[in-house]
PDB file of C-alpha atoms in Angstrom:
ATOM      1  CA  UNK A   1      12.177  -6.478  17.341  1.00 75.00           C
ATOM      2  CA  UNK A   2       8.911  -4.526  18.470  1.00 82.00           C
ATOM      3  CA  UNK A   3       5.935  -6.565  19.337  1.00 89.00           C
ATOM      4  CA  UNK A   4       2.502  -6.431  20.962  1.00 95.00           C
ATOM      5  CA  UNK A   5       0.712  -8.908  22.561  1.00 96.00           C
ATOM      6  CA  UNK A   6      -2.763  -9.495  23.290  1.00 96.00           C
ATOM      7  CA  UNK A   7      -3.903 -11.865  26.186  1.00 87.00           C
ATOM      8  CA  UNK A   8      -7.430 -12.859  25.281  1.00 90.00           C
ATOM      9  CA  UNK A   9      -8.411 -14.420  21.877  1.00 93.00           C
ATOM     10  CA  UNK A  10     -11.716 -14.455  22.256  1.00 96.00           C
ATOM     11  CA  UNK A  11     -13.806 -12.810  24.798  1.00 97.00           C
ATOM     12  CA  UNK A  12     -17.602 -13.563  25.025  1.00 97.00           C
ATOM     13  CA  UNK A  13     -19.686 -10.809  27.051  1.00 97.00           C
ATOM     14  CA  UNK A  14     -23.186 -10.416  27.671  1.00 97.00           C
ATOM     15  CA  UNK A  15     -24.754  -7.047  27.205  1.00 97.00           C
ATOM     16  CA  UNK A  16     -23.897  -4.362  29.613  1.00 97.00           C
ATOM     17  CA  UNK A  17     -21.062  -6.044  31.093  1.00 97.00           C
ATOM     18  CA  UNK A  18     -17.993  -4.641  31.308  1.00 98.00           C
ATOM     19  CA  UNK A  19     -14.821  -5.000  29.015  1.00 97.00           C
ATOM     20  CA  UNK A  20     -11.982  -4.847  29.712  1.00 97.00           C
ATOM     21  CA  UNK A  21      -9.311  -6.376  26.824  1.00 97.00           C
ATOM     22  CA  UNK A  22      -5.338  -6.735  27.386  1.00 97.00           C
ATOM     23  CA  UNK A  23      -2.214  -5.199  25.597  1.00 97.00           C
ATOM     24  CA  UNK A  24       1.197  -5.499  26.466  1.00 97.00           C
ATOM     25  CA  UNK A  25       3.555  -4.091  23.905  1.00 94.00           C
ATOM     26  CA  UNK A  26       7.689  -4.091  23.798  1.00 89.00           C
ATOM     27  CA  UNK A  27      10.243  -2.037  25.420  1.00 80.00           C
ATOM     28  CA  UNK A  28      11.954   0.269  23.321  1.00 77.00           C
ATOM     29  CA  UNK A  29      11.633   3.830  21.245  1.00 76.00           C
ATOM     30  CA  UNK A  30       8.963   6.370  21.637  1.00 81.00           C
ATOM     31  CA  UNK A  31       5.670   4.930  22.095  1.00 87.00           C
ATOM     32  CA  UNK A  32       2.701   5.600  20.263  1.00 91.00           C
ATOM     33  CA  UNK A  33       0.169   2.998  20.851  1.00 95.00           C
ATOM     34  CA  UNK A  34      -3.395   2.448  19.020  1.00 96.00           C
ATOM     35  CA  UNK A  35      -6.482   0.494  19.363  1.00 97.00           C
ATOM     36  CA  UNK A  36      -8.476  -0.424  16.314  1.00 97.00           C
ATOM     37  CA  UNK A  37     -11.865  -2.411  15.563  1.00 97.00           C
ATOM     38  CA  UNK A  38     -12.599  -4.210  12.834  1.00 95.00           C
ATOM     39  CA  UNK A  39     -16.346  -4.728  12.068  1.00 94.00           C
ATOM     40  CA  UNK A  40     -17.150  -8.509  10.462  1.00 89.00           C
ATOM     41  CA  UNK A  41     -16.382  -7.818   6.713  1.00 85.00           C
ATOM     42  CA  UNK A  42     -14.884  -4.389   6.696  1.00 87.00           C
ATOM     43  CA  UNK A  43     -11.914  -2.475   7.097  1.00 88.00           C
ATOM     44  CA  UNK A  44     -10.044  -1.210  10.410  1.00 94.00           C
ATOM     45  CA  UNK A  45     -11.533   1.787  12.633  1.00 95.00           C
ATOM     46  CA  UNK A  46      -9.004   3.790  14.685  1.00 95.00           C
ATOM     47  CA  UNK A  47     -10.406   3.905  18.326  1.00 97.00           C
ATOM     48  CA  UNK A  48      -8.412   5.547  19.727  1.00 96.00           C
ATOM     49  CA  UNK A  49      -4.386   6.828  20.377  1.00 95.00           C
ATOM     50  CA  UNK A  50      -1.982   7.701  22.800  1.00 95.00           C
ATOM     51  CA  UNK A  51       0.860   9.653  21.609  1.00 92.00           C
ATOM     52  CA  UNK A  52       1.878  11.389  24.872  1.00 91.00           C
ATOM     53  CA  UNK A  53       0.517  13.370  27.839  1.00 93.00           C
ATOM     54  CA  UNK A  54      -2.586  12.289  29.925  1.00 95.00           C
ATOM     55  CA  UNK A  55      -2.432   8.246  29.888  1.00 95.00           C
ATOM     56  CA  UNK A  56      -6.012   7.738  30.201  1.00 97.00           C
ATOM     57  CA  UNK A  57      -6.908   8.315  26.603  1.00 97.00           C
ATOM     58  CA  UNK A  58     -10.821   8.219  25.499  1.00 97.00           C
ATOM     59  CA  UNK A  59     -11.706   8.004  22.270  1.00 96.00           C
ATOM     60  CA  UNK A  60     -15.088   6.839  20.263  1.00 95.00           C
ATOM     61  CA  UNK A  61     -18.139   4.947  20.887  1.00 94.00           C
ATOM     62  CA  UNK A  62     -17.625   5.352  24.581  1.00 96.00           C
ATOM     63  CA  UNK A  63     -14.061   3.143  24.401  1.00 97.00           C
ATOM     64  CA  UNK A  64     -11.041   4.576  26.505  1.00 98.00           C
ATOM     65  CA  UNK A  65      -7.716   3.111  27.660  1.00 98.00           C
ATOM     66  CA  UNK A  66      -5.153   3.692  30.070  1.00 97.00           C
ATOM     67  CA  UNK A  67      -1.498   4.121  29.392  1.00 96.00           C
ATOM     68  CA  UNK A  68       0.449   2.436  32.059  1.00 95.00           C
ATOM     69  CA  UNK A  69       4.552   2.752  31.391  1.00 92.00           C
ATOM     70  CA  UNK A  70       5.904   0.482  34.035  1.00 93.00           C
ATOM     71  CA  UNK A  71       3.661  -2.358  33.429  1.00 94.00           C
ATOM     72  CA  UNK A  72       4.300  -1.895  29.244  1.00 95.00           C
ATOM     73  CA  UNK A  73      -0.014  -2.213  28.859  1.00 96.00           C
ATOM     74  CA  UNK A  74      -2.386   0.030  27.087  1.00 97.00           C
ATOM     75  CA  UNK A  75      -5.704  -2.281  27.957  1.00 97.00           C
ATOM     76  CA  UNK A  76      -9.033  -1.594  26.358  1.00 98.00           C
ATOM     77  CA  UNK A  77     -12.114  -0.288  28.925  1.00 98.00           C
ATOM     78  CA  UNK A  78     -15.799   0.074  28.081  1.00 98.00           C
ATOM     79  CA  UNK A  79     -17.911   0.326  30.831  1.00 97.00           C
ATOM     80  CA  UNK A  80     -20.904  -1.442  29.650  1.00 97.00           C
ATOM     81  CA  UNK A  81     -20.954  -3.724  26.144  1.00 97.00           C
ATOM     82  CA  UNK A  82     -23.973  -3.605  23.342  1.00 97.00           C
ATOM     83  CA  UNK A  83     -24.408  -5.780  20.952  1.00 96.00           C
ATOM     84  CA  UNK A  84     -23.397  -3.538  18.250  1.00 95.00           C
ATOM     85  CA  UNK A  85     -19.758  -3.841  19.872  1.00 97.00           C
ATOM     86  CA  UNK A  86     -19.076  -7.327  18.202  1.00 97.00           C
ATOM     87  CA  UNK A  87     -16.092  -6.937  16.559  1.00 97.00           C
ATOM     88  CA  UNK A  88     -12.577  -7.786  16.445  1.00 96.00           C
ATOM     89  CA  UNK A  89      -9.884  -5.052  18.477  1.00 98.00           C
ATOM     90  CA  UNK A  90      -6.583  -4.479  17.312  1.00 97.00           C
ATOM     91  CA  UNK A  91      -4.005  -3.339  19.446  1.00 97.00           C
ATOM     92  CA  UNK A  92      -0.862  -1.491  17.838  1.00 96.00           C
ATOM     93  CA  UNK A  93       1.803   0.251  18.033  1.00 93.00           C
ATOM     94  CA  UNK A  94       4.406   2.673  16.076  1.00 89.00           C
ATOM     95  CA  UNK A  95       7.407   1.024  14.512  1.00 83.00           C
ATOM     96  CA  UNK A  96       9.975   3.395  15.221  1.00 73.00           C
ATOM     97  CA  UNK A  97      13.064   3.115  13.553  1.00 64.00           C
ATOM     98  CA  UNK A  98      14.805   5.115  11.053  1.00 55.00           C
ATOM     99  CA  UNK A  99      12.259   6.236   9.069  1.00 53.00           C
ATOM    100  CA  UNK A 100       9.923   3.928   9.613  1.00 69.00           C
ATOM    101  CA  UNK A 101       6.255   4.445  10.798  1.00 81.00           C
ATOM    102  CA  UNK A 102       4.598   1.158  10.216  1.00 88.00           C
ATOM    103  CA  UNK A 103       1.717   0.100  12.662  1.00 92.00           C
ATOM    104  CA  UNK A 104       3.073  -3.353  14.454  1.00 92.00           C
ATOM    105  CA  UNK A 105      -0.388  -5.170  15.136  1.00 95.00           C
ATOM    106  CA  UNK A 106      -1.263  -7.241  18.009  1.00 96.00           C
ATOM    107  CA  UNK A 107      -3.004 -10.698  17.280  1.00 94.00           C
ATOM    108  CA  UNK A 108      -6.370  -9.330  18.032  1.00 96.00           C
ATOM    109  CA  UNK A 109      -9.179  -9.882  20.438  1.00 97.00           C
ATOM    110  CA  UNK A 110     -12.302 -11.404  18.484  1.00 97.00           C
ATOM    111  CA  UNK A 111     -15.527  -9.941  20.891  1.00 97.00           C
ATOM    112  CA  UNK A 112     -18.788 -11.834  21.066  1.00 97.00           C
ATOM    113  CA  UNK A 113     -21.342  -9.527  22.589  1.00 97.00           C
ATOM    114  CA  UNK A 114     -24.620 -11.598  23.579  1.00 95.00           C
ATOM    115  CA  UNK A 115     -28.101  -9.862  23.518  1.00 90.00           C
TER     116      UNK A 115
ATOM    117  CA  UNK B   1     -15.948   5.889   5.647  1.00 82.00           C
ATOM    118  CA  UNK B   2     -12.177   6.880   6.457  1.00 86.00           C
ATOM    119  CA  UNK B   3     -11.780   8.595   3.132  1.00 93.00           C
ATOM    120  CA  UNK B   4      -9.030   5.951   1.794  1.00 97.00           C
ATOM    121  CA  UNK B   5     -10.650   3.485  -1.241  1.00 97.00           C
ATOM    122  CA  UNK B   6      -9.132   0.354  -2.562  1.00 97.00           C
ATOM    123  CA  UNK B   7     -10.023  -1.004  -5.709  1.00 97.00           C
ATOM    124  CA  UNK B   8     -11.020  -3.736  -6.308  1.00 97.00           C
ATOM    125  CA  UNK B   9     -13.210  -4.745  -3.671  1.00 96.00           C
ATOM    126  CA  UNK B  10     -12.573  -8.755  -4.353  1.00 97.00           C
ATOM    127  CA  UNK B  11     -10.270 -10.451  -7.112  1.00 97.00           C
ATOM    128  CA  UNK B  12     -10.260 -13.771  -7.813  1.00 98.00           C
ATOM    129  CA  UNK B  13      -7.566 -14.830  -9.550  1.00 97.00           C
ATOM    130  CA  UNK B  14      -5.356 -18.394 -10.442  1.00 97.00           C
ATOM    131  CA  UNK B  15      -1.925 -19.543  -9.319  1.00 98.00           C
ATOM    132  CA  UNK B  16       1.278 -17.963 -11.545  1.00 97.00           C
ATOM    133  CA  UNK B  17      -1.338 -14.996 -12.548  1.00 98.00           C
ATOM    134  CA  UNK B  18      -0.298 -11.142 -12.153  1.00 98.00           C
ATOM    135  CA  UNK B  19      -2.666  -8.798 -10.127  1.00 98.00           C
ATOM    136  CA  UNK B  20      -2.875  -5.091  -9.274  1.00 98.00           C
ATOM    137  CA  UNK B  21      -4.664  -3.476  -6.378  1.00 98.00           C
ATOM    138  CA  UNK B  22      -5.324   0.217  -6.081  1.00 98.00           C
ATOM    139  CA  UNK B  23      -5.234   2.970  -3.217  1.00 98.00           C
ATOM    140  CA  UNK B  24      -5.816   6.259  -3.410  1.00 98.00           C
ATOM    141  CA  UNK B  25      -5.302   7.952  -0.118  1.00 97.00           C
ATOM    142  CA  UNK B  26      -6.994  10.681   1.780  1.00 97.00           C
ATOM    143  CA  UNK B  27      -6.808  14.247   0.825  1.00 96.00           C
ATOM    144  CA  UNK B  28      -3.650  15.614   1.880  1.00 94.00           C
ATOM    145  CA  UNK B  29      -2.189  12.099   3.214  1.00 96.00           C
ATOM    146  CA  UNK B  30       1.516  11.641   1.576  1.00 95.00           C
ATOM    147  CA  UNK B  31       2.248   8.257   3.452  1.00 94.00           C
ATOM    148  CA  UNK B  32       0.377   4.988   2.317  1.00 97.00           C
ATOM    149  CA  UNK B  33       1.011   1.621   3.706  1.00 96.00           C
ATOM    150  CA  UNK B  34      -0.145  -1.518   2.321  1.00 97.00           C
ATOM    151  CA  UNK B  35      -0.592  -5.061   4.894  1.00 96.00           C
ATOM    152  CA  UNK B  36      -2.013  -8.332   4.530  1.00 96.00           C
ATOM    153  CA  UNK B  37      -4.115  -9.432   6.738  1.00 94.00           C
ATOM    154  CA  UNK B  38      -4.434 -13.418   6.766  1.00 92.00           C
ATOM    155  CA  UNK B  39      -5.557 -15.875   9.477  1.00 88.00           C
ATOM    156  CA  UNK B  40      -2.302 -17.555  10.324  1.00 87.00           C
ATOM    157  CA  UNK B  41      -0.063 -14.253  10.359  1.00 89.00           C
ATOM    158  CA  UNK B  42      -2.531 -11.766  10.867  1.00 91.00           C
ATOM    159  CA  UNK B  43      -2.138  -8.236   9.979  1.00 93.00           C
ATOM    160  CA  UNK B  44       1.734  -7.665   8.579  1.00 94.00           C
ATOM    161  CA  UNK B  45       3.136  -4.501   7.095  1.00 94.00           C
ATOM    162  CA  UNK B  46       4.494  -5.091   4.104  1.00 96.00           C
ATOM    163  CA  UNK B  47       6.059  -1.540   2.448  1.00 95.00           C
ATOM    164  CA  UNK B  48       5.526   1.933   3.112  1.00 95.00           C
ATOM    165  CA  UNK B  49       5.338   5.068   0.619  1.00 95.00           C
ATOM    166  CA  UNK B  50       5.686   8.960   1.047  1.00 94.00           C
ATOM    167  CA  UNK B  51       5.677  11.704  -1.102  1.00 94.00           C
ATOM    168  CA  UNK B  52       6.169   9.036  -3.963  1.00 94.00           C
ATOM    169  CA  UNK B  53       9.475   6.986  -2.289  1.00 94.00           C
ATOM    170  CA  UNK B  54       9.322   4.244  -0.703  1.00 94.00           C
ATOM    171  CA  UNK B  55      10.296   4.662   2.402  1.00 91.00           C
ATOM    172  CA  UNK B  56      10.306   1.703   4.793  1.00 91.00           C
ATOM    173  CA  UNK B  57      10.018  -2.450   3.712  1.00 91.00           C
ATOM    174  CA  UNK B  58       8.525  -5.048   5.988  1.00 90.00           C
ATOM    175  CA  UNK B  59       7.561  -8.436   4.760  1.00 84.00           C
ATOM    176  CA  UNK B  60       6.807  -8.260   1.642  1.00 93.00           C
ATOM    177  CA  UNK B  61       8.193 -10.858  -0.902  1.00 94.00           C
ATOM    178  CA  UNK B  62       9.957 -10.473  -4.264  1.00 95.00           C
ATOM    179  CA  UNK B  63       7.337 -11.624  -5.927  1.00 97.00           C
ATOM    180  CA  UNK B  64       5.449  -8.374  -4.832  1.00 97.00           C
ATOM    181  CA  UNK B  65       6.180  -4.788  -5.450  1.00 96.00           C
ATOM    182  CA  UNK B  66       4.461  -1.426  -5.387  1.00 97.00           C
ATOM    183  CA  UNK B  67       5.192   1.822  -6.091  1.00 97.00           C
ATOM    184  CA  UNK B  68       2.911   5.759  -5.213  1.00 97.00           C
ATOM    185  CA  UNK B  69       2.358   7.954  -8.753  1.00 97.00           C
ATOM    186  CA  UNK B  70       2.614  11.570  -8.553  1.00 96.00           C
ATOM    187  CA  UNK B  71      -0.999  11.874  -7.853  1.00 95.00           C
ATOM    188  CA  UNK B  72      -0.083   9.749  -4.528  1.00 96.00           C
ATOM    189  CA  UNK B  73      -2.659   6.691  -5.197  1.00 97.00           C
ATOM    190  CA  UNK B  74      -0.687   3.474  -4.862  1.00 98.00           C
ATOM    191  CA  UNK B  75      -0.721   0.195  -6.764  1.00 98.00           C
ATOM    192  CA  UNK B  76       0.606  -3.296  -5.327  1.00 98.00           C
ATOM    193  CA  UNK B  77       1.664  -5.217  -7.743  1.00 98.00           C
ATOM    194  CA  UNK B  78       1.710  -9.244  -7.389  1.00 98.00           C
ATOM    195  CA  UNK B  79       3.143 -11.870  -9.503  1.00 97.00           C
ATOM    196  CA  UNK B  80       3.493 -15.163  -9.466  1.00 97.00           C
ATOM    197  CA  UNK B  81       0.987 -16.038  -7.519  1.00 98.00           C
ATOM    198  CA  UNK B  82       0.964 -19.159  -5.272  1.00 97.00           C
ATOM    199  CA  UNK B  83      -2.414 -20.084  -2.744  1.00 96.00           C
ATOM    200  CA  UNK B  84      -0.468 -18.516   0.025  1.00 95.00           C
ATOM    201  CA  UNK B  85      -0.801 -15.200  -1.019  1.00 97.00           C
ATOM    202  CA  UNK B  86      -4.812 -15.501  -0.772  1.00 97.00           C
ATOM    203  CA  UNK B  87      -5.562 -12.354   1.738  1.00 96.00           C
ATOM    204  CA  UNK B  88      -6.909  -9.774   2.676  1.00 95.00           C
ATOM    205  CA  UNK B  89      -4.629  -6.435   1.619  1.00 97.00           C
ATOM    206  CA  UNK B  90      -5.303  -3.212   3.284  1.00 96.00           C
ATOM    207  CA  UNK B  91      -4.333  -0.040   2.072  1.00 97.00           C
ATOM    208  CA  UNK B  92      -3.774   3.049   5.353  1.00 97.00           C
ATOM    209  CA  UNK B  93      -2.938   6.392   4.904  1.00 97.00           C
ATOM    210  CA  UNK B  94      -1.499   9.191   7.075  1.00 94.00           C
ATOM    211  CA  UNK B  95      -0.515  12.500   6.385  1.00 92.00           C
ATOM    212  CA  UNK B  96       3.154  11.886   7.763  1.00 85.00           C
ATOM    213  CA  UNK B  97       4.775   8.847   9.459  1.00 81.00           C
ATOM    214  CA  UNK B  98       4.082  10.407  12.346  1.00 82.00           C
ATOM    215  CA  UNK B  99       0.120  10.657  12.392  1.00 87.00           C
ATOM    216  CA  UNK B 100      -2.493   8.223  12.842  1.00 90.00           C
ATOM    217  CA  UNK B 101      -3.470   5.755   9.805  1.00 94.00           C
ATOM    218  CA  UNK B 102      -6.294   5.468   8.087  1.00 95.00           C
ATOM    219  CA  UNK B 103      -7.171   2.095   6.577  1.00 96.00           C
ATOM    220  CA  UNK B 104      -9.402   1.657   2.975  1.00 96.00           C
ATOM    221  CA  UNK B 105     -11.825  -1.389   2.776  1.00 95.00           C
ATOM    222  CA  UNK B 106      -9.753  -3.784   1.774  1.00 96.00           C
ATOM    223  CA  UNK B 107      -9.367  -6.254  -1.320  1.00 97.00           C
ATOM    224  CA  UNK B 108     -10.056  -9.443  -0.753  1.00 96.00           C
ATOM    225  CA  UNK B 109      -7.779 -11.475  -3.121  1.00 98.00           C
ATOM    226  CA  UNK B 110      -8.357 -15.502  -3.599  1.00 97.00           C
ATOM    227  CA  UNK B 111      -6.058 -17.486  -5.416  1.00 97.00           C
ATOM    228  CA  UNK B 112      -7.390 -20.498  -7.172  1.00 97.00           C
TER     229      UNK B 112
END
């Protein structure tokens, strides 16, 4: 079965530092890989998404990540944290099999951002 | 605001009741999937809907079913309900299995 896997399950930063949060997801099928935050008490953002093409995919609030193939990882980079970044990240990818399209979540990464 | 809205927001309900949450997806989005989202098992598909078939199952119980109207909102239905089932249940949308999803709010169900 597909799977992701995140390393860290809680990560505690202090403002301006940078972040940099694992994902390691399962061999097999095309990849399409996704990285979503979840704000305490509301519902899940998409980041960002790698289909195909250029693996260094940026998307929102200054949040990019880099596709590598041979190491199965699609980590999380922001240069420099705020506080508004608290949050819970959500690594996932495409279920791909018949007809399916189902996201397959990692466990999440709960970020503590410190002022 | 991703443009998909659950209703209700919270629902509070007791064990053996019946409940019924509510999607409607994005404009032009045919595909809505429902997961729970719980502590222990975090975020888990449970069944997927396009163009008003279902299309794919993950793992979602008997207890539970849903189905997509014409219009293309969604309802979930769940029955016999044990303290288990207390969760969060999201509601995505996508305009084909193939795009990116777009998740509603939530409803926050609690089973007393």
């Amino acid at each position: 079965a597909q799977s992701v896997s995140q390393h860290n399950h809680h990560v505690i930063l202090s403002e301006a530092a940078s972040l940099e949060l694992g994902c390691n997801y399962s061999y097999g099928g095309t990849v399409n890989l996704f990285w979503y935050v979840q704000y305490p008490g509301q519902h899940l953002q998409l980041l960002l998404k790698y289909f195909s093409g250029d693996p260094l995919v940026k998307g929102i609030k200054g949040f990019e990540a880099e596709f590598i193939k041979s190491k199965f990882s699609f980590n999380l980079r922001k240069p420099s944290v705020q506080w508004s970044d608290t949050a819970e990240y959500f690594c996932a990818r495409r279920n791909y099999g018949g007809s399916q399209g189902n996201l397959i979540f990692g466990k999440g990464t709960k970020l503590s951002v410190k002022p | 605001d991703s443009g998909v809205t659950q209703t209700p927001k919270h629902l509070i309900t007791a064990t053996g009741q019946r409940v019924t949450l509510r999607c409607s997806p994005r404009s032009g989005d045919l595909s809505v999937y429902w997961y729970q989202q719980s502590l222990d098992q975090g975020l888990q598909f449970l069944i997927q809907y396009y163009n008003g078939e279902e299309r794919a199952k993950g793992n979602i119980l008997e207890r539970f079913s849903a189905q997509q109207f014409p219009d293309l909102h969604s309802e979930l239905n769940l029955s016999s309900l044990e303290l288990g089932d207390s969760a969060l249940y999201f509601c995505a949308s996508s305009l084909t299995s193939d795009y990116e999803q777009y998740f509603g709010p939530g409803t926050r169900l609690t089973v007393t």
